[in-house]
Structure formats: structure tokens, C-alpha cells
Short mmCIF file of C-alpha atoms in Angstrom, two decimals:
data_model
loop_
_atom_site.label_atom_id
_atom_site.label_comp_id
_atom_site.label_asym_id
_atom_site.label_seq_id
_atom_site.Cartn_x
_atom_site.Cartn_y
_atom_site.Cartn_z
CA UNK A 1 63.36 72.69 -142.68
CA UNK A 2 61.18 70.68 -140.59
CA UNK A 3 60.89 71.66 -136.69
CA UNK A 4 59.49 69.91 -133.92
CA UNK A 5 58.98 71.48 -130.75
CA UNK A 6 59.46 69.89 -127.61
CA UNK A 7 58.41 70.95 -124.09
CA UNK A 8 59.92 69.03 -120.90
CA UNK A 9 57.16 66.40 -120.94
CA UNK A 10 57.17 66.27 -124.06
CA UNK A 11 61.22 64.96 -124.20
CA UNK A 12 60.08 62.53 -120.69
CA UNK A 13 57.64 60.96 -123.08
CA UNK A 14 59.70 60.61 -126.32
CA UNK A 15 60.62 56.70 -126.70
CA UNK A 16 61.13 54.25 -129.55
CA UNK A 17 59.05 51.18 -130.40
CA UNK A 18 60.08 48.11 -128.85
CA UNK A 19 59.74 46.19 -132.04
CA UNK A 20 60.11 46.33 -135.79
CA UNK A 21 56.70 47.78 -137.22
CA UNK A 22 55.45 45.12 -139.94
CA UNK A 23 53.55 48.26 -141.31
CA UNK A 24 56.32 50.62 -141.91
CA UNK A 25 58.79 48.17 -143.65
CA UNK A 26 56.26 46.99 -145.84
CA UNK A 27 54.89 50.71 -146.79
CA UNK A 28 58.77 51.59 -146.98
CA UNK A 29 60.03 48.44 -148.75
CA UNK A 30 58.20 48.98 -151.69
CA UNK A 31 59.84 52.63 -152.19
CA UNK A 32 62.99 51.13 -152.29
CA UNK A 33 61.34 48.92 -155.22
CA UNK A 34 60.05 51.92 -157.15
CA UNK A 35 63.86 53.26 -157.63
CA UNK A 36 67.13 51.75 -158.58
CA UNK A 37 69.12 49.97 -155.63
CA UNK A 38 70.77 52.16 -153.43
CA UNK A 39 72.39 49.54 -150.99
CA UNK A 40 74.54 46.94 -151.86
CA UNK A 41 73.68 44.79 -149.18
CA UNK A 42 69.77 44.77 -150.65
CA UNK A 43 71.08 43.85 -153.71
CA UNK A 44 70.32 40.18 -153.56
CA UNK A 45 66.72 41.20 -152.28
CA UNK A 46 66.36 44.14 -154.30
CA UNK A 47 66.70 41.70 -157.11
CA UNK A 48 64.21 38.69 -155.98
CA UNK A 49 61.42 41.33 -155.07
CA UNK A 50 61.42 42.90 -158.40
CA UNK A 51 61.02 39.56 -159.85
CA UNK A 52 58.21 38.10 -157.44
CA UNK A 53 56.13 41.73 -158.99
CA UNK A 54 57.28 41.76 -162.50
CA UNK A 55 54.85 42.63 -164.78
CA UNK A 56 52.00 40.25 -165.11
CA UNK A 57 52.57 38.46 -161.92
CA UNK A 58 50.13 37.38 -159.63
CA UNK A 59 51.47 39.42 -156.65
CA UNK A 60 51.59 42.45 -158.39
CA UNK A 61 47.84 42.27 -159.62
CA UNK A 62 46.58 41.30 -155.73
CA UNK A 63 48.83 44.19 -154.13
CA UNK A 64 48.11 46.42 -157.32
CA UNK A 65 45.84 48.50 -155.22
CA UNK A 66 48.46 48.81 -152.28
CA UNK A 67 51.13 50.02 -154.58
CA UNK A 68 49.08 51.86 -156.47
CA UNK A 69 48.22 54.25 -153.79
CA UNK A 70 51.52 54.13 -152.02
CA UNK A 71 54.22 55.38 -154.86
CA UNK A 72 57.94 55.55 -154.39
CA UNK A 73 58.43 59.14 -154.96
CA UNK A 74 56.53 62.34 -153.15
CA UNK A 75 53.90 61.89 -150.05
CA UNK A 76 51.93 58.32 -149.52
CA UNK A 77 48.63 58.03 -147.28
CA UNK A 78 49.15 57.65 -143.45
CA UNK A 79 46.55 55.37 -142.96
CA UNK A 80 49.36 52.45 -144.33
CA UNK A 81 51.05 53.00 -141.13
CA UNK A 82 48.65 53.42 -137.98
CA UNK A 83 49.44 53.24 -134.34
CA UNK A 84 48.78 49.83 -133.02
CA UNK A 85 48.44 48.25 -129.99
CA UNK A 86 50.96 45.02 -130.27
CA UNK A 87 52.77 46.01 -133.16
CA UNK A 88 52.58 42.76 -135.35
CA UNK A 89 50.95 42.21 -138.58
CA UNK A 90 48.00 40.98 -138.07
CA UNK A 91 47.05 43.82 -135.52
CA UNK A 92 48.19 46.72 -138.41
CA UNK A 93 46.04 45.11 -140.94
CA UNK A 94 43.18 45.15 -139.22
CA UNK A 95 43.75 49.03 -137.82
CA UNK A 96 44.18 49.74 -141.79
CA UNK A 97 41.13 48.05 -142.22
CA UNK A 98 39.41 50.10 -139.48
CA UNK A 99 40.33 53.37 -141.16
CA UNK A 100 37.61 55.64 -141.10
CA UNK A 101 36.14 57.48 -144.05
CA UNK A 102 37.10 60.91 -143.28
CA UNK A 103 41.09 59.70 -143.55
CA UNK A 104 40.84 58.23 -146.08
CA UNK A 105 39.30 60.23 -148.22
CA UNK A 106 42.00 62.85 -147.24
CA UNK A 107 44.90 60.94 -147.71
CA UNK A 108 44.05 59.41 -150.98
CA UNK A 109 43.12 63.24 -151.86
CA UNK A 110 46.63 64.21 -150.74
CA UNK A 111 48.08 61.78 -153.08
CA UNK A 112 46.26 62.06 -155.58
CA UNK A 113 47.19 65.94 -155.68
CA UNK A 114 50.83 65.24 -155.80
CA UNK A 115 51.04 62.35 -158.30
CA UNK A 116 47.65 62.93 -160.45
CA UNK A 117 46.32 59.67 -162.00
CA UNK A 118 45.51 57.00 -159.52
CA UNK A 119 44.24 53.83 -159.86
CA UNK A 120 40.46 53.20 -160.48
CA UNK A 121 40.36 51.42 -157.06
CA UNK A 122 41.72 54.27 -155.34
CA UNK A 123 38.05 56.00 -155.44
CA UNK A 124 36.71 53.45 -154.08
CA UNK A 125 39.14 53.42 -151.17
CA UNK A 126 39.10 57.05 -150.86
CA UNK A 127 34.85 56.62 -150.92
CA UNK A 128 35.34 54.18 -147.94
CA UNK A 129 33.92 51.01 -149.63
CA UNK A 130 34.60 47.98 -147.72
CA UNK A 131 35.59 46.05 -150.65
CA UNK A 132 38.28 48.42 -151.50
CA UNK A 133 39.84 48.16 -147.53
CA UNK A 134 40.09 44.17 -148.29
CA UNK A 135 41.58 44.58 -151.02
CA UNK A 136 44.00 46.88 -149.99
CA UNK A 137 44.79 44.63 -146.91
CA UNK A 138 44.98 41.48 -148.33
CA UNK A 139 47.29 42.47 -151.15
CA UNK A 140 49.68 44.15 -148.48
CA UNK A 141 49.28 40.60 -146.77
CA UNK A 142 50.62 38.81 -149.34
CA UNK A 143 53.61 41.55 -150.27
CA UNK A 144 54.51 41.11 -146.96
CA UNK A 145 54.77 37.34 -146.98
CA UNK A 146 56.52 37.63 -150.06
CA UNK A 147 58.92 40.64 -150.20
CA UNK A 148 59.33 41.03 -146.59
CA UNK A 149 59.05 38.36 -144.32
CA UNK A 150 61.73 36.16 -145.85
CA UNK A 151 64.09 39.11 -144.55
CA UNK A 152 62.65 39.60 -140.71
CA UNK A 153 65.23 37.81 -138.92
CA UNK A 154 68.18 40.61 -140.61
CA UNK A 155 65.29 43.40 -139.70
CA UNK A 156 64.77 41.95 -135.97
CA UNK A 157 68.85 41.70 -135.70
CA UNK A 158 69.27 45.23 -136.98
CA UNK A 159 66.19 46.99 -134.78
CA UNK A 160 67.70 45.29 -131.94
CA UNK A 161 71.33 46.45 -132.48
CA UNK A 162 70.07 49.95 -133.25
CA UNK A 163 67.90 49.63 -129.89
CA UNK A 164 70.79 49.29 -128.06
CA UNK A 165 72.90 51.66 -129.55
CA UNK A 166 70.04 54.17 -128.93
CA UNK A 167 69.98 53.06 -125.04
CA UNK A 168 73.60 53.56 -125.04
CA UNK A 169 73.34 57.22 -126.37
CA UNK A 170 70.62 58.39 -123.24
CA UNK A 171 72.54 56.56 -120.95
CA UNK A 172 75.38 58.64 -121.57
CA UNK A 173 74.05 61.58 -122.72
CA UNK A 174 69.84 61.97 -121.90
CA UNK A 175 66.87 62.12 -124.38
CA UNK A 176 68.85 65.32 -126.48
CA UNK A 177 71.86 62.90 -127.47
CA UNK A 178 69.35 60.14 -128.10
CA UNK A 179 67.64 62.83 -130.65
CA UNK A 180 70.87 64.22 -131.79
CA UNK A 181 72.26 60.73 -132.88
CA UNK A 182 69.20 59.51 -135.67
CA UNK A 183 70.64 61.14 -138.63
CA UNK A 184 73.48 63.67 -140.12
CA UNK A 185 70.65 66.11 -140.83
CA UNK A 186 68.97 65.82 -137.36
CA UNK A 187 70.02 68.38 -135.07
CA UNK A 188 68.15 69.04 -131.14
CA UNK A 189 69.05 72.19 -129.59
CA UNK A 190 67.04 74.67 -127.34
CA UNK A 191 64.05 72.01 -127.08
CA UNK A 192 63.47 72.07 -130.88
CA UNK A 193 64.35 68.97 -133.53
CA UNK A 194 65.50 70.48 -136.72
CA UNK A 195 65.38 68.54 -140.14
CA UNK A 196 67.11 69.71 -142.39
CA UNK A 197 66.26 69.84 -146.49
CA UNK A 198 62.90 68.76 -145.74
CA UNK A 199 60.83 69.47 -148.99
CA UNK A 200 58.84 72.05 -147.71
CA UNK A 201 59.03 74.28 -144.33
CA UNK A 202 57.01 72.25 -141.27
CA UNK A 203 56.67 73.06 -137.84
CA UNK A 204 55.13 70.54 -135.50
CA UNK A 205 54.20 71.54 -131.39
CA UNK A 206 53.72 68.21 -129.84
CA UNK A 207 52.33 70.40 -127.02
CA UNK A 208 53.01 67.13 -124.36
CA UNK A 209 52.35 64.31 -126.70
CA UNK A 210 55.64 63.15 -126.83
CA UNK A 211 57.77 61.73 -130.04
CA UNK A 212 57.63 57.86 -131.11
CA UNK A 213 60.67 57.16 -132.77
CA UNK A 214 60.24 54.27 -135.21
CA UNK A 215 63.66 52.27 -136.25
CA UNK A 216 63.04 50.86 -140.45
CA UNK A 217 65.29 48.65 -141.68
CA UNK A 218 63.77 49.07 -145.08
CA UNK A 219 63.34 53.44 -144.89
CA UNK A 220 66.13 54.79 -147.27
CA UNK A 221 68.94 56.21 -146.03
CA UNK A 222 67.87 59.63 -146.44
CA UNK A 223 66.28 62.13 -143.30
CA UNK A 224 63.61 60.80 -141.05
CA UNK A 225 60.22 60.91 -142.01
CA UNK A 226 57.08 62.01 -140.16
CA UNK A 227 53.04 61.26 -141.10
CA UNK A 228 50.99 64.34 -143.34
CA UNK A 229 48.72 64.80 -140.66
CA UNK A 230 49.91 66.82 -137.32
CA UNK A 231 46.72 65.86 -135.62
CA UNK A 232 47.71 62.10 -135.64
CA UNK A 233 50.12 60.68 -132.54
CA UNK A 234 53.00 62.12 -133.78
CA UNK A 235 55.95 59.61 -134.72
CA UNK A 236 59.46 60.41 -136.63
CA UNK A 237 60.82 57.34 -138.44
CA UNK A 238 64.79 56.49 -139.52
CA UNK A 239 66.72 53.91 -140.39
CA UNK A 240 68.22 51.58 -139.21
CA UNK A 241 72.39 50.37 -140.04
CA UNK A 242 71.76 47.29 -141.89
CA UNK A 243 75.37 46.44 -141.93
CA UNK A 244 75.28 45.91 -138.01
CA UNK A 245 72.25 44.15 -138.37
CA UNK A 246 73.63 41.54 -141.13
CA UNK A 247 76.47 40.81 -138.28
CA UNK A 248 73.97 40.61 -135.88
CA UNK A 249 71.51 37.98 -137.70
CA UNK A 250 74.39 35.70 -138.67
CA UNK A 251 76.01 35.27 -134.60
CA UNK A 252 71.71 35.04 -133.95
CA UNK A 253 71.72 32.17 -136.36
CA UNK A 254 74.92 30.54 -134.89
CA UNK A 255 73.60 31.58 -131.16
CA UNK A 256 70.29 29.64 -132.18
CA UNK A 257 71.87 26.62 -133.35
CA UNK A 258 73.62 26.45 -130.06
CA UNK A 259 71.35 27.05 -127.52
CA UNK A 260 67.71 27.55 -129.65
CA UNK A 261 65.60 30.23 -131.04
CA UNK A 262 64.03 31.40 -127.94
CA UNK A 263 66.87 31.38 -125.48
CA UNK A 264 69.10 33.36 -128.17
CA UNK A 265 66.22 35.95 -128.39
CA UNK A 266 65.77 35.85 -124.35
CA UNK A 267 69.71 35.97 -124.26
CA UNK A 268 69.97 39.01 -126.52
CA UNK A 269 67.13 40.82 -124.17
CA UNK A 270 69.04 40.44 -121.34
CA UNK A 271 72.09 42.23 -122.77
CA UNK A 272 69.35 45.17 -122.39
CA UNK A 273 67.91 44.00 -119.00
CA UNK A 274 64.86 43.67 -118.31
CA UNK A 275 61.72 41.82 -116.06
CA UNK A 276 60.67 38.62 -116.56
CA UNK A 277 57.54 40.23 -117.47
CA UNK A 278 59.14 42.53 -119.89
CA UNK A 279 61.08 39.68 -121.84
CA UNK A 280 57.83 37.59 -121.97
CA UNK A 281 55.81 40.49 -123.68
CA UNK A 282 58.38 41.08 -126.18
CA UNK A 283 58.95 37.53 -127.08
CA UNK A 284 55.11 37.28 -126.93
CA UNK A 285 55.19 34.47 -124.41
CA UNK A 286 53.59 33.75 -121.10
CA UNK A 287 55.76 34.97 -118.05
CA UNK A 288 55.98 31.16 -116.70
CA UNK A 289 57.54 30.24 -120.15
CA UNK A 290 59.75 32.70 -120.19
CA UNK A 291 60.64 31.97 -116.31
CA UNK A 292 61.68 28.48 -117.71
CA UNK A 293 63.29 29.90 -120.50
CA UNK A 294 65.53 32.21 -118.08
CA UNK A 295 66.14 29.30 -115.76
CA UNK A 296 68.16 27.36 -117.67
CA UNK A 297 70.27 30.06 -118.83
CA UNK A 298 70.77 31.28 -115.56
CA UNK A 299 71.90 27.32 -114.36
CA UNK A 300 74.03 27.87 -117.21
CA UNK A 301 76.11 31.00 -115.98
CA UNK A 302 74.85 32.98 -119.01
CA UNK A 303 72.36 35.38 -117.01
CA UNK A 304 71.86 36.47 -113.31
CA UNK A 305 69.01 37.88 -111.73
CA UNK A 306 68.00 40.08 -109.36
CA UNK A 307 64.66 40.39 -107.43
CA UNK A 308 63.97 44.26 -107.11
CA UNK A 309 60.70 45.35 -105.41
CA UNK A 310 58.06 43.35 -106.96
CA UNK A 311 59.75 42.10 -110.11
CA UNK A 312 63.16 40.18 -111.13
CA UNK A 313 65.13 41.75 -113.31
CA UNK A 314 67.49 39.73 -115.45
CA UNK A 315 71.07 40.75 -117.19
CA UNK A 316 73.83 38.91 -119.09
CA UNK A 317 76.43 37.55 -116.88
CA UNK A 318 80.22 37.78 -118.28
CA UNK A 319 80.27 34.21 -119.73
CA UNK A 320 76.65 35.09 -121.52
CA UNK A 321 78.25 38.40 -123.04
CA UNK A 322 81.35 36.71 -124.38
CA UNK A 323 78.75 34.32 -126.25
CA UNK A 324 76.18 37.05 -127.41
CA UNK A 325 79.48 38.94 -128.44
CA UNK A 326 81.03 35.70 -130.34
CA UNK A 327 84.02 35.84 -128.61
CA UNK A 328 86.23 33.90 -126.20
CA UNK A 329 85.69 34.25 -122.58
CA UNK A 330 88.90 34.56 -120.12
CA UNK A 331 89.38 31.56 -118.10
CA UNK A 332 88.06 32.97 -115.19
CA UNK A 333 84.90 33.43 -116.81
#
């Protein structure tokens, strides 16, 4: 059983990433690689991964070191999956990068106590040596461009669906029903998060920290999944329904070829509601851009928008929902 203990700050400043983490799916995607499909729907990937590291390939000799010290089975460092500031990939690479000798030394020790024989590389990481960190990084790089990039748009289709099925839960029921909804073996009662079957007995006080939850499309389907080290911003990771998200990422694709990339994403954002601001900073685009963006739409009858205090917040109007939604609006829509 795993516990974590929550005080009343501590459940006011639980909330979940606002975007996929590049770092977790490609530390968890190459799990899934280590063991036989589980998921029919990765099937077609699970396949054309395997083959792009087969033995003697180039991929799997530049991310050797990567997979080497990240195995499918038992624990894997936690400096593969630091806290960063914007979440993309280039910003996680270059906090793994930035990992400081005392981690890693004690994560690669860690791993090297559960699984034994490590790669000859993996002193040198554990040692600090700055060769070993580029290596490590640029081989997780490439994997990424290769095994996992050529699936975001499914993972940014299924984050978002599961983001808004998460909203829906605190909405109804408050930060407990949000907890009590990740997983079958997740219960929250009495302030205290209980995971069950955990491998060995854990109990974590976040003592006012608060919980990051972290949505994976690419974490198996088994009970979330927390970093070794208690000291570290403490984070609980699950995943995601990638059946949703397949549904999602084909009406994206058809939204896109209607009105365009952007405006889908923008229109998609707005079934959440949010600033101007907001919208720009998770579409990674000035606020002016995304001003323009939101103009249209709204000319269009697809959003409406509302100036509170010293912001405008935006929403989907009926007519934008029936498109999002891929269905027919009623004619006095």
C-alpha cells in the first residue's frame, strides 16, 4: 500500500499539468517496449518502434545508454523525469542535463541495486561526467523523434480529453472526486490517497506541497506511479484512456482541415474556458496572435467572450460545441 497524506493546503494546491510531459512518455514509452503489447490500439506502434530499435540499429546504439539505465521492469532513475518550467522537450533535456551529481549517483545506485549489471556508461553517468549526460540526452532526443513524436497529436487529443474529464469530476464533486476518479486502485478518504498493491509499503506527508498529477498516454494501464525520492516535488502519474483520445485526434484532424491547426486547438481550449492570456501560453503563442486567432472564431458564432475584471475570458458558443462535438447543430443554432 502506498499512502499519501494530504492536509487542507495541501488538496488547494493539488492540480494536473496543463500539457503532455515529453519526458514522461518517452521514459514510459520505452517500458511498454521492454514487454509484450498490452493494448491493441498500440499495436500498430508497438510494432514500428520495435523495429526502428531492433538489434543492430542505429537508434538503439545512440539511445543505448538511455535504455540501458531506464529498464522496463522494477524502479528507473528520477532524474529522466524532472520538473520543468514549460514542459516541452527541449526544456526537459536540458533539466536532465543539469542533474546534479549527488542524484545521480543515487538513482543510478538505486537501479543498479534492483536490476544488477548495468551498462559500462552507466558509471560514468552515475560519476557525473559530462560526456555521459550528452549522451544520455541526445539518445533520448532521437527516441523521441523516432518512437514518440510521430504519435503526439493521439497523446495531445487524449491529455486533453482526460483534462476535461478531470475538470468535470471537481466541478461536480471537489479535489476528493478528482483524486478518487485516476484509477480502480486509487481510493481518497479521511485526507489520505491510498494505492493499493503497491510493491512495497510507502507513506508520503506532502506536509503543504501539494500533488502534481501527471496524465501519460504511454504509462501502462496499471496503478499510478510516483518518483523514488520523497524529497523531490512530489508528483503521482496515470494514464490516460487512449480510446477517447484516438476519437478525439481523428474529429482534431477533420476540425483542422476545416478551419486550421491553430483555431481547432484554440477551439478545443475554449470548450474549457479560459483568458486570452491563458490560451496563448498553452498554444505557446503571443496574446495578440491568439486575439486574432479568437476573433475570427468569435465573427464566426463558434466562441463568445466575456470581459471579466482585467481579462476576457472566452467559451464555446452552441454552434462551436456542435462542431468540436462532430455533430449537427439544431436550426436555431
Amino acid at each position: 500500500m502506498y499512502s499519501i497524506h494530504f492536509t487542507s493546503r495541501d488538496l488547494m494546491q493539488t492540480r494536473i499539468v496543463t500539457a503532455p510531459d515529453p519526458l514522461w512518455e518517452i521514459t514510459l514509452s520505452s517500458h511498454l517496449l521492454g514487454r509484450r503489447n498490452e493494448d491493441p490500439l498500440l499495436l500498430g506502434w508497438h510494432r514500428a518502434a520495435q523495429q526502428s530499435l531492433r538489434a543492430g540499429s542505429g537508434l538503439r546504439e545512440r539511445a543505448g545508454l538511455f535504455l540501458g539505465v531506464n529498464l522496463s521492469h522494477g524502479d528507473f532513475p528520477d532524474f529522466l523525469t524532472p520538473r520543468t518550467r514549460d514542459g516541452g522537450v527541449d526544456d526537459g533535456l536540458e533539466a536532465v542535463g543539469s542533474t546534479c551529481r549527488r542524484q545521480l549517483r543515487r538513482d543510478v545506485a538505486v537501479v543498479a541495486a534492483g536490476h544488477g549489471t548495468l551498462p559500462a556508461a552507466a558509471q560514468d553517468l552515475g560519476a557525473g561526467r559530462a560526456a555521459a549526460l550528452r549522451e544520455l540526452t541526445a539518445g533520448m532526443r532521437e527516441y523521441f523523434e523516432a518512437v514518440v513524436q510521430p504519435q503526439w497529436s493521439w497523446v495531445t487529443a487524449s491529455f486533453a480529453a482526460d483534462h476535461a474529464a478531470r475538470s468535470r469530476a471537481v466541478a461536480a464533486g471537489g479535489p476528493g472526486a478528482l483524486l478518487n476518479s485516476l484509477h480502480p486502485s486509487v481510493s481518497f478518504e479521511d485526507g489520505v490517497l491510498r494505492i493499493a498493491d503497491y510493491p512495497r509499503d510507502r507513506h508520503l506527508h506532502l506536509g503543504g506541497r501539494g500533488l502534481v498529477l501527471v496524465p501519460s498516454f504511454f504509462k501502462r494501464a496499471t496503478r499510478p506511479i510516483t518518483l523514488l525520492d520523497d524529497d523531490l516535488p512530489p508528483v503521482l502519474v496515470y494514464q490516460v484512456d487512449r480510446g477517447t483520445g484516438l476519437v478525439a485526434a481523428r474529429q482534431h484532424a477533420a476540425l483542422s482541415a476545416l478551419v486550421g491547426r491553430t483555431r481547432a486547438a484554440i477551439l478545443e481550449l475554449c470548450a474549457e474556458g479560459g483568458s486570452t492570456s491563458s490560451i496563448a501560453a498553452r498554444l505557446k503563442q503571443s496574446p495578440s496572435t491568439a486575439s486574432e486567432h479568437l476573433a475570427v472564431l468569435r465573427q464566426a458564432g463558434l466562441v463568445y467572450s466575456e470581459r471579466r475584471r482585467s481579462s476576457v475570458e472566452h467559451r464555446l458558443a452552441p454552434l462551436g460545441m456542435a462542431l468540436l462535438e462532430g455533430r449537427p447543430s439544431s436550426p436555431d443554432q
